[in-house]
Amino acid sequence: MKLRKVTAASAAVLALALSATACGGDSKDEGSGSGSGGGGKIKIGIKYDQPGLGLKEPDGSFSGFDVDVATYVAKQLGYKPDQIEFVETKSADRENALARGDVKIIAATYSINDERKKKVDFAGPYLLAHQDLLVKKDSKISQATDLNGEKLCSVTGSTSAQNVHDDFAPKAQLKQYGGYSECIAGLQSGAVDAVTTDDSILAGFAAQDKYKGQFKLAGLKLSNENYGIGVKKGDTATLNKVNAALEKMVSDGSWQKAVDKNFGPAGYKNEPAPKVGVIVK
Ligand code: GLU
């Protein structure tokens, strides 16, 4: 222990050196993000179980708004679709996946907030969603105050679960699962009385053939969820390129096309395209 007298100044130098290594040390596999994808791949974190946003289809392909946004952004970074490797990043794993370098960017219904900004950087926002409730068609639950004592499902590591605790339903029996598909299965079986997360996600589930006519959204705007693209903390070069790509996606009409294609079938009425750098509190 005697040896561990590190002065504040030398600690700062060490921290700088470490972060410089982290920034410059991209593996070849992820590509440099310099627009020269070459033969390399880019790993992008998405959700695998959220219809309309990020879904792994039975044939192994991927669909959803986040997938389309990610594919557009990757193209601007110099990667063709076949150079993208999609990796599942569940809600609770996102910060760590970026910190470890498992993925270069994350497009996974990832809300920008101050807590997360301590660990990762966010490009965007590229979508504004709102927290809502999904219940069975015949449920009496129609607002947050009806949740007292009821079994409410959300996902570990999500803002949705956090908001229940901190804000609108502290007296609900909160069950936290690993993914929203598990919550929806619980709602169908009666294991839980309601599911809470972003309206964009809930609408996608409700519109699936196997659930058609069984559920309803309460239509509450319980929070503002500004979706950002997660980037490793300090990777300013990637951050700036992703922001430029998102701006282009809106201005050339591709954003609207992706909205129509992915949210149209679910009848999800999305908010207009946000402005990059402007967070709705
Ligand atoms: N957008 C919210 C969040 O980032 C809820 C959806 C999710 O868990 O991905 O936590």
Tab-separated table of C-alpha atoms and ligand atoms in Angstrom:
chain	number	residue	atom	x	y	z
A	1	MET	CA	0.000	0.000	0.000
A	2	LYS	CA	2.959	2.290	0.700
A	3	LEU	CA	3.751	2.269	-2.983
A	4	ARG	CA	0.351	3.584	-3.951
A	5	LYS	CA	1.016	7.283	-3.384
A	6	VAL	CA	-0.267	8.611	-6.652
A	7	THR	CA	-0.507	12.350	-6.857
A	8	ALA	CA	-3.543	13.978	-8.391
A	9	ALA	CA	-1.399	15.251	-11.252
A	10	SER	CA	0.062	11.866	-12.152
A	11	ALA	CA	-3.380	10.270	-11.870
A	12	ALA	CA	-4.680	12.796	-14.377
A	13	VAL	CA	-1.829	12.059	-16.776
A	14	LEU	CA	-2.521	8.344	-16.451
A	15	ALA	CA	-6.238	8.867	-17.092
A	16	LEU	CA	-5.457	10.892	-20.205
A	17	ALA	CA	-3.090	8.264	-21.521
A	18	LEU	CA	-5.666	5.558	-20.923
A	19	SER	CA	-8.460	7.420	-22.636
A	20	ALA	CA	-6.186	8.205	-25.597
A	21	THR	CA	-5.509	4.476	-25.942
A	22	ALA	CA	-9.214	3.732	-25.709
A	23	CYS	CA	-10.040	6.259	-28.436
A	24	GLY	CA	-7.300	5.254	-30.825
A	25	GLY	CA	-7.455	1.552	-30.246
A	26	ASP	CA	-10.338	0.450	-32.463
A	27	SER	CA	-10.014	-3.114	-33.537
A	28	LYS	CA	-9.772	-3.766	-37.264
A	29	ASP	CA	-12.903	-5.812	-36.995
A	30	GLU	CA	-15.086	-2.811	-36.213
A	31	GLY	CA	-13.554	-0.722	-38.951
A	32	SER	CA	-12.061	2.661	-38.296
A	33	GLY	CA	-15.334	4.429	-38.921
A	34	SER	CA	-13.361	6.649	-41.259
A	35	GLY	CA	-15.713	6.045	-44.136
A	36	SER	CA	-13.529	3.319	-45.576
A	37	GLY	CA	-15.415	0.275	-44.428
A	38	GLY	CA	-13.174	-1.741	-46.739
A	39	GLY	CA	-13.545	-5.415	-45.946
A	40	GLY	CA	-14.111	-4.775	-42.228
A	41	LYS	CA	-17.292	-5.091	-40.257
A	42	ILE	CA	-19.118	-2.791	-37.922
A	43	LYS	CA	-20.859	-4.227	-34.889
A	44	ILE	CA	-24.103	-2.509	-34.005
A	45	GLY	CA	-26.174	-3.162	-30.905
A	46	ILE	CA	-29.930	-3.513	-31.392
A	47	LYS	CA	-32.865	-5.194	-29.661
A	48	TYR	CA	-33.857	-8.628	-30.946
A	49	ASP	CA	-37.390	-8.848	-29.521
A	50	GLN	CA	-39.138	-5.542	-30.254
A	51	PRO	CA	-41.372	-5.738	-33.352
A	52	GLY	CA	-41.289	-2.559	-35.450
A	53	LEU	CA	-38.066	-1.368	-33.790
A	54	GLY	CA	-35.495	-4.118	-33.522
A	55	LEU	CA	-36.491	-7.676	-34.289
A	56	LYS	CA	-34.604	-10.817	-35.238
A	57	GLU	CA	-36.840	-12.602	-37.714
A	58	PRO	CA	-37.126	-16.408	-37.784
A	59	ASP	CA	-34.987	-16.488	-40.971
A	60	GLY	CA	-32.183	-14.656	-39.161
A	61	SER	CA	-32.744	-11.276	-40.854
A	62	PHE	CA	-33.441	-8.097	-38.894
A	63	SER	CA	-36.282	-5.599	-39.144
A	64	GLY	CA	-37.501	-2.424	-37.509
A	65	PHE	CA	-37.008	1.321	-37.318
A	66	ASP	CA	-33.803	1.068	-35.266
A	67	VAL	CA	-32.430	-1.457	-37.755
A	68	ASP	CA	-33.169	0.924	-40.643
A	69	VAL	CA	-31.645	3.888	-38.806
A	70	ALA	CA	-28.570	1.813	-37.957
A	71	THR	CA	-28.230	0.610	-41.556
A	72	TYR	CA	-28.471	4.179	-42.884
A	73	VAL	CA	-25.928	5.464	-40.360
A	74	ALA	CA	-23.552	2.576	-41.107
A	75	LYS	CA	-23.733	3.423	-44.807
A	76	GLN	CA	-22.708	7.005	-44.054
A	77	LEU	CA	-19.800	5.629	-42.029
A	78	GLY	CA	-18.707	3.590	-45.046
A	79	TYR	CA	-20.244	0.168	-44.364
A	80	LYS	CA	-22.535	-1.736	-46.719
A	81	PRO	CA	-25.406	-3.745	-45.231
A	82	ASP	CA	-23.421	-6.998	-45.525
A	83	GLN	CA	-20.643	-5.439	-43.445
A	84	ILE	CA	-22.967	-4.904	-40.487
A	85	GLU	CA	-23.038	-7.409	-37.678
A	86	PHE	CA	-26.057	-6.862	-35.467
A	87	VAL	CA	-25.524	-7.827	-31.839
A	88	GLU	CA	-28.262	-8.088	-29.228
A	89	THR	CA	-27.966	-5.420	-26.530
A	90	LYS	CA	-30.642	-5.816	-23.880
A	91	SER	CA	-31.668	-2.747	-21.901
A	92	ALA	CA	-29.429	-3.493	-18.928
A	93	ASP	CA	-26.363	-4.334	-21.051
A	94	ARG	CA	-26.078	-1.240	-23.232
A	95	GLU	CA	-23.621	0.920	-21.295
A	96	ASN	CA	-21.301	-2.027	-20.677
A	97	ALA	CA	-21.453	-3.235	-24.291
A	98	LEU	CA	-20.158	0.154	-25.440
A	99	ALA	CA	-17.578	0.479	-22.672
A	100	ARG	CA	-16.186	-2.993	-23.412
A	101	GLY	CA	-16.098	-2.310	-27.146
A	102	ASP	CA	-18.474	-5.205	-27.951
A	103	VAL	CA	-20.237	-2.847	-30.358
A	104	LYS	CA	-19.308	0.412	-32.058
A	105	ILE	CA	-22.740	2.021	-31.792
A	106	ILE	CA	-26.124	1.125	-30.298
A	107	ALA	CA	-29.524	1.821	-31.867
A	108	ALA	CA	-31.866	0.112	-29.437
A	109	THR	CA	-34.727	2.347	-28.201
A	110	TYR	CA	-31.985	3.918	-26.096
A	111	SER	CA	-33.222	6.998	-24.256
A	112	ILE	CA	-30.783	9.814	-23.648
A	113	ASN	CA	-30.536	10.785	-19.981
A	114	ASP	CA	-28.025	12.357	-17.594
A	115	GLU	CA	-27.299	9.145	-15.724
A	116	ARG	CA	-26.365	7.295	-18.901
A	117	LYS	CA	-24.421	10.275	-20.236
A	118	LYS	CA	-21.917	9.728	-17.430
A	119	LYS	CA	-20.974	6.440	-19.114
A	120	VAL	CA	-21.701	6.823	-22.837
A	121	ASP	CA	-22.109	9.549	-25.449
A	122	PHE	CA	-25.304	9.924	-27.461
A	123	ALA	CA	-25.815	11.080	-31.021
A	124	GLY	CA	-29.287	12.283	-31.907
A	125	PRO	CA	-32.019	12.280	-30.793
A	126	TYR	CA	-33.686	10.568	-33.766
A	127	LEU	CA	-37.103	9.736	-32.259
A	128	LEU	CA	-39.282	11.052	-29.451
A	129	ALA	CA	-41.436	8.408	-27.752
A	130	HIS	CA	-43.456	8.475	-24.521
A	131	GLN	CA	-43.899	5.972	-21.745
A	132	ASP	CA	-47.308	4.319	-21.756
A	133	LEU	CA	-49.164	1.278	-20.401
A	134	LEU	CA	-50.335	-1.832	-22.213
A	135	VAL	CA	-53.166	-3.823	-20.640
A	136	LYS	CA	-55.638	-6.524	-21.635
A	137	LYS	CA	-58.574	-5.333	-23.702
A	138	ASP	CA	-61.045	-5.737	-20.807
A	139	SER	CA	-58.736	-4.262	-18.114
A	140	LYS	CA	-59.985	-1.542	-15.758
A	141	ILE	CA	-56.511	-0.002	-15.618
A	142	SER	CA	-56.557	3.235	-17.581
A	143	GLN	CA	-54.196	5.531	-15.694
A	144	ALA	CA	-51.109	5.400	-13.518
A	145	THR	CA	-53.050	5.698	-10.246
A	146	ASP	CA	-54.910	2.462	-11.105
A	147	LEU	CA	-51.604	0.602	-10.778
A	148	ASN	CA	-51.415	0.656	-6.972
A	149	GLY	CA	-50.966	-2.933	-5.809
A	150	GLU	CA	-51.172	-4.287	-9.377
A	151	LYS	CA	-48.484	-6.410	-11.004
A	152	LEU	CA	-46.669	-4.171	-13.439
A	153	CYS	CA	-43.992	-5.512	-15.757
A	154	SER	CA	-41.027	-3.643	-17.160
A	155	VAL	CA	-37.437	-4.347	-18.035
A	156	THR	CA	-34.293	-4.237	-15.918
A	157	GLY	CA	-32.052	-1.304	-16.770
A	158	SER	CA	-34.773	0.661	-18.576
A	159	THR	CA	-35.922	4.201	-17.896
A	160	SER	CA	-39.444	2.718	-17.877
A	161	ALA	CA	-38.770	0.688	-14.720
A	162	GLN	CA	-36.930	3.614	-13.125
A	163	ASN	CA	-39.812	6.017	-13.758
A	164	VAL	CA	-42.297	3.641	-12.117
A	165	HIS	CA	-40.252	3.672	-8.916
A	166	ASP	CA	-39.326	7.339	-8.888
A	167	ASP	CA	-42.381	8.844	-10.334
A	168	PHE	CA	-45.785	7.626	-11.334
A	169	ALA	CA	-46.484	4.253	-9.661
A	170	PRO	CA	-44.299	3.684	-6.574
A	171	LYS	CA	-47.022	1.458	-5.082
A	172	ALA	CA	-47.253	-0.933	-8.025
A	173	GLN	CA	-45.739	-4.418	-7.661
A	174	LEU	CA	-42.986	-3.936	-10.185
A	175	LYS	CA	-41.708	-7.091	-11.910
A	176	GLN	CA	-38.528	-6.574	-13.887
A	177	TYR	CA	-37.790	-9.003	-16.696
A	178	GLY	CA	-34.872	-9.135	-19.139
A	179	GLY	CA	-36.842	-8.101	-22.233
A	180	TYR	CA	-40.257	-6.744	-23.205
A	181	SER	CA	-41.274	-9.921	-25.039
A	182	GLU	CA	-41.225	-11.671	-21.660
A	183	CYS	CA	-43.446	-8.964	-20.154
A	184	ILE	CA	-45.918	-9.324	-23.034
A	185	ALA	CA	-46.038	-13.102	-22.573
A	186	GLY	CA	-46.736	-12.430	-18.885
A	187	LEU	CA	-49.565	-10.066	-19.759
A	188	GLN	CA	-51.129	-12.653	-22.029
A	189	SER	CA	-50.890	-15.421	-19.434
A	190	GLY	CA	-52.173	-13.216	-16.608
A	191	ALA	CA	-48.889	-13.310	-14.663
A	192	VAL	CA	-48.887	-9.499	-14.787
A	193	ASP	CA	-51.684	-6.924	-15.036
A	194	ALA	CA	-49.915	-4.312	-17.161
A	195	VAL	CA	-46.700	-3.666	-19.065
A	196	THR	CA	-45.038	-0.290	-19.137
A	197	THR	CA	-42.491	1.111	-21.549
A	198	ASP	CA	-42.355	3.385	-24.585
A	199	ASP	CA	-45.551	3.656	-26.652
A	200	SER	CA	-43.494	2.907	-29.782
A	201	ILE	CA	-42.544	-0.500	-28.386
A	202	LEU	CA	-45.970	-1.354	-26.955
A	203	ALA	CA	-47.729	-0.468	-30.228
A	204	GLY	CA	-45.418	-2.845	-32.103
A	205	PHE	CA	-46.323	-5.761	-29.840
A	206	ALA	CA	-50.050	-4.996	-29.797
A	207	ALA	CA	-50.144	-5.085	-33.611
A	208	GLN	CA	-48.563	-8.531	-33.927
A	209	ASP	CA	-50.850	-11.164	-35.434
A	210	LYS	CA	-50.626	-13.414	-32.417
A	211	TYR	CA	-51.797	-10.619	-30.079
A	212	LYS	CA	-54.273	-8.804	-32.357
A	213	GLY	CA	-57.371	-7.635	-30.496
A	214	GLN	CA	-56.094	-8.817	-27.102
A	215	PHE	CA	-54.422	-5.700	-25.699
A	216	LYS	CA	-54.928	-1.940	-25.576
A	217	LEU	CA	-52.623	1.014	-24.982
A	218	ALA	CA	-53.727	3.453	-22.286
A	219	GLY	CA	-52.567	6.394	-24.423
A	220	LEU	CA	-50.760	8.169	-21.552
A	221	LYS	CA	-47.680	10.264	-22.132
A	222	LEU	CA	-45.958	9.431	-18.871
A	223	SER	CA	-42.507	10.629	-19.958
A	224	ASN	CA	-40.452	11.912	-22.866
A	225	GLU	CA	-38.061	9.313	-24.260
A	226	ASN	CA	-35.530	10.872	-26.625
A	227	TYR	CA	-33.887	8.026	-28.525
A	228	GLY	CA	-30.183	8.465	-29.164
A	229	ILE	CA	-27.485	6.388	-30.826
A	230	GLY	CA	-25.099	5.266	-28.105
A	231	VAL	CA	-21.392	5.741	-28.804
A	232	LYS	CA	-18.408	4.900	-26.613
A	233	LYS	CA	-17.658	7.744	-24.221
A	234	GLY	CA	-15.049	10.046	-25.746
A	235	ASP	CA	-15.352	8.721	-29.318
A	236	THR	CA	-16.092	12.174	-30.697
A	237	ALA	CA	-15.146	11.278	-34.261
A	238	THR	CA	-17.861	8.600	-34.460
A	239	LEU	CA	-20.318	10.789	-32.558
A	240	ASN	CA	-19.973	13.644	-35.052
A	241	LYS	CA	-20.329	11.330	-38.044
A	242	VAL	CA	-23.442	9.683	-36.603
A	243	ASN	CA	-25.004	13.089	-35.933
A	244	ALA	CA	-24.312	14.152	-39.512
A	245	ALA	CA	-25.821	10.884	-40.782
A	246	LEU	CA	-28.986	11.388	-38.712
A	247	GLU	CA	-29.400	14.922	-40.028
A	248	LYS	CA	-29.035	13.652	-43.576
A	249	MET	CA	-31.485	10.823	-42.966
A	250	VAL	CA	-34.156	13.370	-42.047
A	251	SER	CA	-33.355	15.885	-44.790
A	252	ASP	CA	-33.282	13.362	-47.658
A	253	GLY	CA	-36.620	11.776	-46.670
A	254	SER	CA	-35.208	8.411	-45.572
A	255	TRP	CA	-36.257	8.983	-41.962
A	256	GLN	CA	-39.905	9.451	-42.964
A	257	LYS	CA	-39.756	6.385	-45.214
A	258	ALA	CA	-38.441	4.278	-42.333
A	259	VAL	CA	-41.186	5.646	-40.063
A	260	ASP	CA	-43.933	4.798	-42.570
A	261	LYS	CA	-42.573	1.333	-43.231
A	262	ASN	CA	-42.061	0.321	-39.606
A	263	PHE	CA	-44.706	2.217	-37.627
A	264	GLY	CA	-47.442	2.288	-40.283
A	265	PRO	CA	-48.495	-1.352	-39.808
A	266	ALA	CA	-48.811	-0.861	-36.022
A	267	GLY	CA	-50.797	2.375	-36.430
A	268	TYR	CA	-48.238	4.108	-34.193
A	269	LYS	CA	-48.604	7.879	-34.395
A	270	ASN	CA	-45.056	9.075	-33.922
A	271	GLU	CA	-43.866	12.586	-33.116
A	272	PRO	CA	-42.195	14.588	-35.908
A	273	ALA	CA	-38.453	14.119	-36.476
A	274	PRO	CA	-36.500	15.630	-33.598
A	275	LYS	CA	-33.644	18.050	-34.252
A	276	VAL	CA	-30.220	16.601	-33.556
A	277	GLY	CA	-28.937	18.079	-30.296
A	278	VAL	CA	-32.371	19.125	-29.023
A	279	ILE	CA	-33.704	17.031	-26.130
A	280	VAL	CA	-37.348	17.331	-25.105
A	281	LYS	CA	-37.367	17.286	-21.299
B	1	GLU	N1	-36.411	3.879	-24.018
B	1	GLU	C1	-36.353	3.319	-22.716
B	1	GLU	C2	-34.934	3.031	-22.244
B	1	GLU	O1	-34.006	3.359	-22.885
B	1	GLU	C3	-37.204	2.072	-22.604
B	1	GLU	C4	-36.989	1.077	-23.696
B	1	GLU	C5	-35.803	0.177	-23.491
B	1	GLU	O2	-35.664	-0.434	-22.418
B	1	GLU	O3	-35.031	0.039	-24.427
B	1	GLU	O4	-34.721	2.494	-21.204
